[in-house]
Amino acid sequence: MTRTPTEPGQDHPAAADVLPAYASGGRLDRAVGLVIAAIVTAAAALLWFAVAANRPETTIASSQDAVIGIWRVLYNSDAPGMSTILTAIALALLAGAGLALVERRIATTSRRSMNPGNQPLAPKVIMAATRGRFAGEVTVTVLIPAHNEEASLPQTIASLKSQSHRPERIIVVADNCTDATVHLAREAGVEVIESVDNTKKKAGALNQALTAILPQQGDNDVVMVMDADTQLDDGFLAGAVARFTGDRALMAVGGLFYGEQGHGLIGQFQRNEYIRYARQMRRRRGRVLVLTGTASLFRPVALRTVAESRGTSIPGAVGDVYDTVALTEDNELTIALKSLGGLMVSPQECTVVTELMPSWRTLWNQRLRWQRGALENIGAYGVTAPTMRYWAQQLGIGYGVIALGAYLALITLTAVSLETWIWFPFWLGLGLLFTVERVLTVWKGGWKARLLAVTLFPELIFDMFLNLVYIKGIVDLSFGRQASWKHLAHAAPATEPFLQEA
């Protein structure tokens, strides 16, 4: 299951029931981690009991018996019963199809909604409000939140100025900077807004800037928020503007991100992860999981509506576009827009290159913030139609923690306890299929990505590292431990962009 910080079924509720959780005080808060842990543990226990109850007699057929050092290697041709295999396949297909149908039903209902009270950003509501009125050509105003970003900011601005469709305005939102960020921005010829007495990190700085910018924006004057450590691939803005021009009901366009070069093995782990996420988004035909903070564009009406709805139909302080309490403000804003009926897309022509974490400590801090933020967001919104996909994602990750942990523990226990290693051809076959899938999903990343994927176990260990982050996030949230937003001091970025093989 994709972790994004990356991407189950029942009938969609009536429009009046779309936003009950926050408005009725149904927030789960710290209990969200315990709820998820309880559900996935119960599911794993039920599966274990079901398998144990139907366990066949174990017979080790010594079709081959070789001696390697002190280990004897035996081969067991036993496989699970056909009924067990078919049940597992049916459950997997049912879960996948159920989730897809629910997502489709929710999207369809949102598109058809004409209830401006509950879903003021629904396509039909927006189209009705703008019918017969020309709002001018689409323009782009870029906001770059920056806290001590002197190392990466010049490349970020350069990538904007080199776009085939250049933005009309570029504004660096300098938040409590103590380095040369402001000087470099002005030297590059862009505008600068410096935050005033901001203690709310990135979200607070952006709220201050948007308070000044949004009143000036027309319906087609889209606002782009872009991280200071990101470079746009050429064609990003042209593709996004074409999307907004062709669909007046479109509220937001998100980017697909790839990792910069460098940082050795830990960098390749992250690049493979991002390549798989982008591939998943392409297969979803751009249906958004998260409007990534690396680069996303919004219509002003969407941001204004979010600010007006805070504290009533969605969490947050009235007047704020970004919820300053949320650790992952981009994920929270995505859920807010979906809750208000907003239509959004992450098209494959809108790609960016983003910074990678250079060490295990910085990666741990980043992913813990993402994971903790994702849990807090669904806890704040509760179980609603727009959040069902996010609940399913967290439940899937939680179940994967148990499954992968049990698998690695069993292999380790077998290796240290027995002199005899038993190969099961059936499970070897499944493992081969899994390996092929891992390689194919990173194929565009080049030979390094493929080599890492084919070795399999290093990536499984990396997945287990992320699982530990997940567990830590649940524990911290459940015990009410204070979360922190750690800023990474950036080194000079790679000079060559990340290139995918054709």
PDB file of N, CA, C and O in Angstrom, residues 317-377:
ATOM      1  N   ALA A 317      -8.840  26.963  11.752  1.00  0.00           N
ATOM      2  CA  ALA A 317      -9.285  28.284  12.192  1.00  0.00           C
ATOM      3  C   ALA A 317      -9.868  29.035  11.013  1.00  0.00           C
ATOM      4  O   ALA A 317      -9.265  29.081   9.931  1.00  0.00           O
ATOM      5  N   VAL A 318     -11.032  29.616  11.191  1.00  0.00           N
ATOM      6  CA  VAL A 318     -11.687  30.345  10.108  1.00  0.00           C
ATOM      7  C   VAL A 318     -10.762  31.420   9.562  1.00  0.00           C
ATOM      8  O   VAL A 318     -10.078  32.120  10.307  1.00  0.00           O
ATOM      9  N   GLY A 319     -10.707  31.509   8.241  1.00  0.00           N
ATOM     10  CA  GLY A 319      -9.846  32.482   7.578  1.00  0.00           C
ATOM     11  C   GLY A 319      -8.511  31.932   7.146  1.00  0.00           C
ATOM     12  O   GLY A 319      -7.825  32.557   6.327  1.00  0.00           O
ATOM     13  N   ASP A 320      -8.098  30.766   7.654  1.00  0.00           N
ATOM     14  CA  ASP A 320      -6.818  30.162   7.277  1.00  0.00           C
ATOM     15  C   ASP A 320      -7.010  29.216   6.097  1.00  0.00           C
ATOM     16  O   ASP A 320      -7.874  28.325   6.139  1.00  0.00           O
ATOM     17  N   VAL A 321      -6.194  29.361   5.074  1.00  0.00           N
ATOM     18  CA  VAL A 321      -6.203  28.386   3.982  1.00  0.00           C
ATOM     19  C   VAL A 321      -5.569  27.086   4.453  1.00  0.00           C
ATOM     20  O   VAL A 321      -6.113  25.993   4.260  1.00  0.00           O
ATOM     21  N   TYR A 322      -4.416  27.195   5.095  1.00  0.00           N
ATOM     22  CA  TYR A 322      -3.718  26.016   5.615  1.00  0.00           C
ATOM     23  C   TYR A 322      -4.007  25.863   7.103  1.00  0.00           C
ATOM     24  O   TYR A 322      -3.965  26.845   7.860  1.00  0.00           O
ATOM     25  N   ASP A 323      -4.283  24.634   7.513  1.00  0.00           N
ATOM     26  CA  ASP A 323      -4.495  24.341   8.926  1.00  0.00           C
ATOM     27  C   ASP A 323      -3.129  24.324   9.611  1.00  0.00           C
ATOM     28  O   ASP A 323      -2.305  23.435   9.358  1.00  0.00           O
ATOM     29  N   THR A 324      -2.876  25.279  10.482  1.00  0.00           N
ATOM     30  CA  THR A 324      -1.563  25.411  11.100  1.00  0.00           C
ATOM     31  C   THR A 324      -1.293  24.334  12.144  1.00  0.00           C
ATOM     32  O   THR A 324      -0.164  24.192  12.606  1.00  0.00           O
ATOM     33  N   VAL A 325      -2.314  23.564  12.520  1.00  0.00           N
ATOM     34  CA  VAL A 325      -2.126  22.470  13.470  1.00  0.00           C
ATOM     35  C   VAL A 325      -1.616  21.215  12.764  1.00  0.00           C
ATOM     36  O   VAL A 325      -0.937  20.383  13.363  1.00  0.00           O
ATOM     37  N   ALA A 326      -1.906  21.081  11.468  1.00  0.00           N
ATOM     38  CA  ALA A 326      -1.561  19.875  10.721  1.00  0.00           C
ATOM     39  C   ALA A 326      -0.059  19.792  10.471  1.00  0.00           C
ATOM     40  O   ALA A 326       0.574  20.772  10.055  1.00  0.00           O
ATOM     41  N   LEU A 327       0.520  18.614  10.725  1.00  0.00           N
ATOM     42  CA  LEU A 327       1.939  18.388  10.437  1.00  0.00           C
ATOM     43  C   LEU A 327       2.187  18.272   8.939  1.00  0.00           C
ATOM     44  O   LEU A 327       3.259  18.625   8.446  1.00  0.00           O
ATOM     45  N   THR A 328       1.216  17.721   8.218  1.00  0.00           N
ATOM     46  CA  THR A 328       1.329  17.571   6.765  1.00  0.00           C
ATOM     47  C   THR A 328       0.255  18.438   6.123  1.00  0.00           C
ATOM     48  O   THR A 328      -0.839  17.972   5.834  1.00  0.00           O
ATOM     49  N   GLU A 329       0.595  19.695   5.928  1.00  0.00           N
ATOM     50  CA  GLU A 329      -0.402  20.662   5.468  1.00  0.00           C
ATOM     51  C   GLU A 329      -0.891  20.372   4.056  1.00  0.00           C
ATOM     52  O   GLU A 329      -2.032  20.674   3.707  1.00  0.00           O
ATOM     53  N   ASP A 330      -0.046  19.767   3.201  1.00  0.00           N
ATOM     54  CA  ASP A 330      -0.486  19.466   1.844  1.00  0.00           C
ATOM     55  C   ASP A 330      -1.529  18.347   1.837  1.00  0.00           C
ATOM     56  O   ASP A 330      -2.532  18.415   1.122  1.00  0.00           O
ATOM     57  N   ASN A 331      -1.306  17.306   2.644  1.00  0.00           N
ATOM     58  CA  ASN A 331      -2.268  16.212   2.744  1.00  0.00           C
ATOM     59  C   ASN A 331      -3.591  16.712   3.334  1.00  0.00           C
ATOM     60  O   ASN A 331      -4.678  16.369   2.862  1.00  0.00           O
ATOM     61  N   GLU A 332      -3.499  17.567   4.353  1.00  0.00           N
ATOM     62  CA  GLU A 332      -4.712  18.088   4.986  1.00  0.00           C
ATOM     63  C   GLU A 332      -5.500  18.950   4.013  1.00  0.00           C
ATOM     64  O   GLU A 332      -6.741  18.861   3.946  1.00  0.00           O
ATOM     65  N   LEU A 333      -4.817  19.792   3.230  1.00  0.00           N
ATOM     66  CA  LEU A 333      -5.512  20.639   2.269  1.00  0.00           C
ATOM     67  C   LEU A 333      -6.180  19.796   1.190  1.00  0.00           C
ATOM     68  O   LEU A 333      -7.275  20.133   0.711  1.00  0.00           O
ATOM     69  N   THR A 334      -5.549  18.698   0.791  1.00  0.00           N
ATOM     70  CA  THR A 334      -6.166  17.791  -0.179  1.00  0.00           C
ATOM     71  C   THR A 334      -7.483  17.252   0.348  1.00  0.00           C
ATOM     72  O   THR A 334      -8.501  17.248  -0.361  1.00  0.00           O
ATOM     73  N   ILE A 335      -7.486  16.779   1.603  1.00  0.00           N
ATOM     74  CA  ILE A 335      -8.711  16.246   2.192  1.00  0.00           C
ATOM     75  C   ILE A 335      -9.760  17.344   2.328  1.00  0.00           C
ATOM     76  O   ILE A 335     -10.960  17.112   2.105  1.00  0.00           O
ATOM     77  N   ALA A 336      -9.320  18.556   2.683  1.00  0.00           N
ATOM     78  CA  ALA A 336     -10.253  19.670   2.806  1.00  0.00           C
ATOM     79  C   ALA A 336     -10.950  19.942   1.477  1.00  0.00           C
ATOM     80  O   ALA A 336     -12.181  20.103   1.420  1.00  0.00           O
ATOM     81  N   LEU A 337     -10.190  20.008   0.392  1.00  0.00           N
ATOM     82  CA  LEU A 337     -10.767  20.272  -0.925  1.00  0.00           C
ATOM     83  C   LEU A 337     -11.705  19.148  -1.356  1.00  0.00           C
ATOM     84  O   LEU A 337     -12.776  19.401  -1.927  1.00  0.00           O
ATOM     85  N   LYS A 338     -11.309  17.899  -1.095  1.00  0.00           N
ATOM     86  CA  LYS A 338     -12.182  16.777  -1.439  1.00  0.00           C
ATOM     87  C   LYS A 338     -13.469  16.822  -0.621  1.00  0.00           C
ATOM     88  O   LYS A 338     -14.556  16.527  -1.134  1.00  0.00           O
ATOM     89  N   SER A 339     -13.364  17.195   0.645  1.00  0.00           N
ATOM     90  CA  SER A 339     -14.543  17.271   1.497  1.00  0.00           C
ATOM     91  C   SER A 339     -15.521  18.337   1.021  1.00  0.00           C
ATOM     92  O   SER A 339     -16.726  18.235   1.237  1.00  0.00           O
ATOM     93  N   LEU A 340     -14.996  19.361   0.359  1.00  0.00           N
ATOM     94  CA  LEU A 340     -15.841  20.436  -0.162  1.00  0.00           C
ATOM     95  C   LEU A 340     -16.265  20.180  -1.607  1.00  0.00           C
ATOM     96  O   LEU A 340     -16.895  21.042  -2.234  1.00  0.00           O
ATOM     97  N   GLY A 341     -15.924  19.000  -2.131  1.00  0.00           N
ATOM     98  CA  GLY A 341     -16.380  18.615  -3.465  1.00  0.00           C
ATOM     99  C   GLY A 341     -15.461  19.008  -4.593  1.00  0.00           C
ATOM    100  O   GLY A 341     -15.828  18.874  -5.769  1.00  0.00           O
ATOM    101  N   GLY A 342     -14.246  19.498  -4.294  1.00  0.00           N
ATOM    102  CA  GLY A 342     -13.355  20.001  -5.328  1.00  0.00           C
ATOM    103  C   GLY A 342     -12.833  18.923  -6.262  1.00  0.00           C
ATOM    104  O   GLY A 342     -12.480  17.822  -5.831  1.00  0.00           O
ATOM    105  N   LEU A 343     -12.780  19.241  -7.543  1.00  0.00           N
ATOM    106  CA  LEU A 343     -12.228  18.349  -8.564  1.00  0.00           C
ATOM    107  C   LEU A 343     -10.752  18.661  -8.730  1.00  0.00           C
ATOM    108  O   LEU A 343     -10.357  19.822  -8.865  1.00  0.00           O
ATOM    109  N   MET A 344      -9.902  17.627  -8.733  1.00  0.00           N
ATOM    110  CA  MET A 344      -8.454  17.829  -8.839  1.00  0.00           C
ATOM    111  C   MET A 344      -7.833  16.685  -9.616  1.00  0.00           C
ATOM    112  O   MET A 344      -8.416  15.605  -9.738  1.00  0.00           O
ATOM    113  N   VAL A 345      -6.606  16.919 -10.120  1.00  0.00           N
ATOM    114  CA  VAL A 345      -5.942  15.912 -10.941  1.00  0.00           C
ATOM    115  C   VAL A 345      -4.435  16.070 -10.801  1.00  0.00           C
ATOM    116  O   VAL A 345      -3.935  17.166 -10.538  1.00  0.00           O
ATOM    117  N   SER A 346      -3.711  14.949 -10.952  1.00  0.00           N
ATOM    118  CA  SER A 346      -2.244  14.969 -11.014  1.00  0.00           C
ATOM    119  C   SER A 346      -1.837  14.388 -12.367  1.00  0.00           C
ATOM    120  O   SER A 346      -1.628  13.179 -12.495  1.00  0.00           O
ATOM    121  N   PRO A 347      -1.751  15.205 -13.405  1.00  0.00           N
ATOM    122  CA  PRO A 347      -1.479  14.696 -14.756  1.00  0.00           C
ATOM    123  C   PRO A 347      -0.034  14.282 -14.941  1.00  0.00           C
ATOM    124  O   PRO A 347       0.869  14.843 -14.306  1.00  0.00           O
ATOM    125  N   GLN A 348       0.196  13.336 -15.829  1.00  0.00           N
ATOM    126  CA  GLN A 348       1.545  12.800 -16.004  1.00  0.00           C
ATOM    127  C   GLN A 348       2.478  13.785 -16.689  1.00  0.00           C
ATOM    128  O   GLN A 348       3.704  13.617 -16.639  1.00  0.00           O
ATOM    129  N   GLU A 349       1.952  14.839 -17.317  1.00  0.00           N
ATOM    130  CA  GLU A 349       2.838  15.825 -17.927  1.00  0.00           C
ATOM    131  C   GLU A 349       3.382  16.828 -16.908  1.00  0.00           C
ATOM    132  O   GLU A 349       4.254  17.630 -17.239  1.00  0.00           O
ATOM    133  N   CYS A 350       2.873  16.787 -15.678  1.00  0.00           N
ATOM    134  CA  CYS A 350       3.307  17.736 -14.648  1.00  0.00           C
ATOM    135  C   CYS A 350       4.237  17.025 -13.668  1.00  0.00           C
ATOM    136  O   CYS A 350       3.802  16.487 -12.649  1.00  0.00           O
ATOM    137  N   THR A 351       5.538  17.011 -13.981  1.00  0.00           N
ATOM    138  CA  THR A 351       6.510  16.303 -13.151  1.00  0.00           C
ATOM    139  C   THR A 351       7.534  17.270 -12.579  1.00  0.00           C
ATOM    140  O   THR A 351       7.856  18.296 -13.194  1.00  0.00           O
ATOM    141  N   VAL A 352       8.041  16.923 -11.408  1.00  0.00           N
ATOM    142  CA  VAL A 352       9.034  17.753 -10.728  1.00  0.00           C
ATOM    143  C   VAL A 352      10.136  16.862 -10.169  1.00  0.00           C
ATOM    144  O   VAL A 352       9.939  15.661  -9.957  1.00  0.00           O
ATOM    145  N   VAL A 353      11.280  17.472  -9.937  1.00  0.00           N
ATOM    146  CA  VAL A 353      12.391  16.794  -9.269  1.00  0.00           C
ATOM    147  C   VAL A 353      12.511  17.390  -7.876  1.00  0.00           C
ATOM    148  O   VAL A 353      12.605  18.604  -7.723  1.00  0.00           O
ATOM    149  N   THR A 354      12.480  16.545  -6.862  1.00  0.00           N
ATOM    150  CA  THR A 354      12.494  17.039  -5.491  1.00  0.00           C
ATOM    151  C   THR A 354      13.691  16.502  -4.720  1.00  0.00           C
ATOM    152  O   THR A 354      14.343  15.525  -5.125  1.00  0.00           O
ATOM    153  N   GLU A 355      13.947  17.129  -3.610  1.00  0.00           N
ATOM    154  CA  GLU A 355      15.077  16.774  -2.753  1.00  0.00           C
ATOM    155  C   GLU A 355      14.852  15.429  -2.069  1.00  0.00           C
ATOM    156  O   GLU A 355      13.716  15.073  -1.742  1.00  0.00           O
ATOM    157  N   LEU A 356      15.936  14.709  -1.853  1.00  0.00           N
ATOM    158  CA  LEU A 356      15.898  13.472  -1.090  1.00  0.00           C
ATOM    159  C   LEU A 356      16.574  13.671   0.263  1.00  0.00           C
ATOM    160  O   LEU A 356      17.405  14.558   0.425  1.00  0.00           O
ATOM    161  N   MET A 357      16.203  12.826   1.201  1.00  0.00           N
ATOM    162  CA  MET A 357      16.838  12.888   2.514  1.00  0.00           C
ATOM    163  C   MET A 357      18.210  12.211   2.442  1.00  0.00           C
ATOM    164  O   MET A 357      18.322  11.065   1.973  1.00  0.00           O
ATOM    165  N   PRO A 358      19.257  12.871   2.913  1.00  0.00           N
ATOM    166  CA  PRO A 358      20.619  12.353   2.724  1.00  0.00           C
ATOM    167  C   PRO A 358      21.072  11.335   3.755  1.00  0.00           C
ATOM    168  O   PRO A 358      22.136  10.724   3.601  1.00  0.00           O
ATOM    169  N   SER A 359      20.313  11.144   4.843  1.00  0.00           N
ATOM    170  CA  SER A 359      20.744  10.224   5.892  1.00  0.00           C
ATOM    171  C   SER A 359      19.535   9.511   6.474  1.00  0.00           C
ATOM    172  O   SER A 359      18.384   9.933   6.301  1.00  0.00           O
ATOM    173  N   TRP A 360      19.798   8.419   7.211  1.00  0.00           N
ATOM    174  CA  TRP A 360      18.704   7.666   7.826  1.00  0.00           C
ATOM    175  C   TRP A 360      18.011   8.499   8.896  1.00  0.00           C
ATOM    176  O   TRP A 360      16.798   8.393   9.082  1.00  0.00           O
ATOM    177  N   ARG A 361      18.744   9.327   9.594  1.00  0.00           N
ATOM    178  CA  ARG A 361      18.123  10.152  10.638  1.00  0.00           C
ATOM    179  C   ARG A 361      17.162  11.179  10.025  1.00  0.00           C
ATOM    180  O   ARG A 361      16.038  11.348  10.508  1.00  0.00           O
ATOM    181  N   THR A 362      17.616  11.877   8.971  1.00  0.00           N
ATOM    182  CA  THR A 362      16.737  12.869   8.355  1.00  0.00           C
ATOM    183  C   THR A 362      15.548  12.199   7.671  1.00  0.00           C
ATOM    184  O   THR A 362      14.437  12.742   7.681  1.00  0.00           O
ATOM    185  N   LEU A 363      15.761  11.012   7.097  1.00  0.00           N
ATOM    186  CA  LEU A 363      14.646  10.277   6.486  1.00  0.00           C
ATOM    187  C   LEU A 363      13.641   9.851   7.549  1.00  0.00           C
ATOM    188  O   LEU A 363      12.424   9.949   7.354  1.00  0.00           O
ATOM    189  N   TRP A 364      14.143   9.388   8.694  1.00  0.00           N
ATOM    190  CA  TRP A 364      13.261   9.005   9.803  1.00  0.00           C
ATOM    191  C   TRP A 364      12.414  10.204  10.238  1.00  0.00           C
ATOM    192  O   TRP A 364      11.191  10.087  10.410  1.00  0.00           O
ATOM    193  N   ASN A 365      13.054  11.357  10.396  1.00  0.00           N
ATOM    194  CA  ASN A 365      12.318  12.547  10.829  1.00  0.00           C
ATOM    195  C   ASN A 365      11.260  12.955   9.810  1.00  0.00           C
ATOM    196  O   ASN A 365      10.130  13.304  10.172  1.00  0.00           O
ATOM    197  N   GLN A 366      11.629  12.911   8.522  1.00  0.00           N
ATOM    198  CA  GLN A 366      10.672  13.288   7.475  1.00  0.00           C
ATOM    199  C   GLN A 366       9.475  12.343   7.455  1.00  0.00           C
ATOM    200  O   GLN A 366       8.310  12.780   7.453  1.00  0.00           O
ATOM    201  N   ARG A 367       9.744  11.043   7.444  1.00  0.00           N
ATOM    202  CA  ARG A 367       8.649  10.079   7.317  1.00  0.00           C
ATOM    203  C   ARG A 367       7.798  10.008   8.579  1.00  0.00           C
ATOM    204  O   ARG A 367       6.599   9.740   8.513  1.00  0.00           O
ATOM    205  N   LEU A 368       8.416  10.253   9.740  1.00  0.00           N
ATOM    206  CA  LEU A 368       7.623  10.276  10.969  1.00  0.00           C
ATOM    207  C   LEU A 368       6.647  11.455  10.933  1.00  0.00           C
ATOM    208  O   LEU A 368       5.491  11.324  11.349  1.00  0.00           O
ATOM    209  N   ARG A 369       7.102  12.593  10.408  1.00  0.00           N
ATOM    210  CA  ARG A 369       6.196  13.732  10.272  1.00  0.00           C
ATOM    211  C   ARG A 369       5.086  13.421   9.288  1.00  0.00           C
ATOM    212  O   ARG A 369       3.909  13.715   9.534  1.00  0.00           O
ATOM    213  N   TRP A 370       5.421  12.804   8.152  1.00  0.00           N
ATOM    214  CA  TRP A 370       4.395  12.436   7.170  1.00  0.00           C
ATOM    215  C   TRP A 370       3.383  11.469   7.773  1.00  0.00           C
ATOM    216  O   TRP A 370       2.173  11.655   7.636  1.00  0.00           O
ATOM    217  N   GLN A 371       3.902  10.433   8.440  1.00  0.00           N
ATOM    218  CA  GLN A 371       3.012   9.400   8.964  1.00  0.00           C
ATOM    219  C   GLN A 371       2.139   9.942  10.088  1.00  0.00           C
ATOM    220  O   GLN A 371       0.920   9.710  10.124  1.00  0.00           O
ATOM    221  N   ARG A 372       2.765  10.653  11.010  1.00  0.00           N
ATOM    222  CA  ARG A 372       1.999  11.243  12.116  1.00  0.00           C
ATOM    223  C   ARG A 372       0.952  12.213  11.568  1.00  0.00           C
ATOM    224  O   ARG A 372      -0.197  12.242  12.024  1.00  0.00           O
ATOM    225  N   GLY A 373       1.344  13.018  10.588  1.00  0.00           N
ATOM    226  CA  GLY A 373       0.410  13.970  10.001  1.00  0.00           C
ATOM    227  C   GLY A 373      -0.758  13.291   9.314  1.00  0.00           C
ATOM    228  O   GLY A 373      -1.909  13.733   9.438  1.00  0.00           O
ATOM    229  N   ALA A 374      -0.492  12.194   8.583  1.00  0.00           N
ATOM    230  CA  ALA A 374      -1.572  11.467   7.894  1.00  0.00           C
ATOM    231  C   ALA A 374      -2.573  10.906   8.893  1.00  0.00           C
ATOM    232  O   ALA A 374      -3.792  10.968   8.679  1.00  0.00           O
ATOM    233  N   LEU A 375      -2.075  10.354   9.992  1.00  0.00           N
ATOM    234  CA  LEU A 375      -2.965   9.814  11.018  1.00  0.00           C
ATOM    235  C   LEU A 375      -3.785  10.917  11.676  1.00  0.00           C
ATOM    236  O   LEU A 375      -4.995  10.771  11.900  1.00  0.00           O
ATOM    237  N   GLU A 376      -3.128  12.031  11.999  1.00  0.00           N
ATOM    238  CA  GLU A 376      -3.849  13.135  12.630  1.00  0.00           C
ATOM    239  C   GLU A 376      -4.918  13.702  11.706  1.00  0.00           C
ATOM    240  O   GLU A 376      -6.009  14.092  12.162  1.00  0.00           O
ATOM    241  N   ASN A 377      -4.633  13.749  10.408  1.00  0.00           N
ATOM    242  CA  ASN A 377      -5.603  14.305   9.472  1.00  0.00           C
ATOM    243  C   ASN A 377      -6.884  13.484   9.412  1.00  0.00           C
ATOM    244  O   ASN A 377      -7.989  14.033   9.469  1.00  0.00           O
TER     245      ASN A 377
END
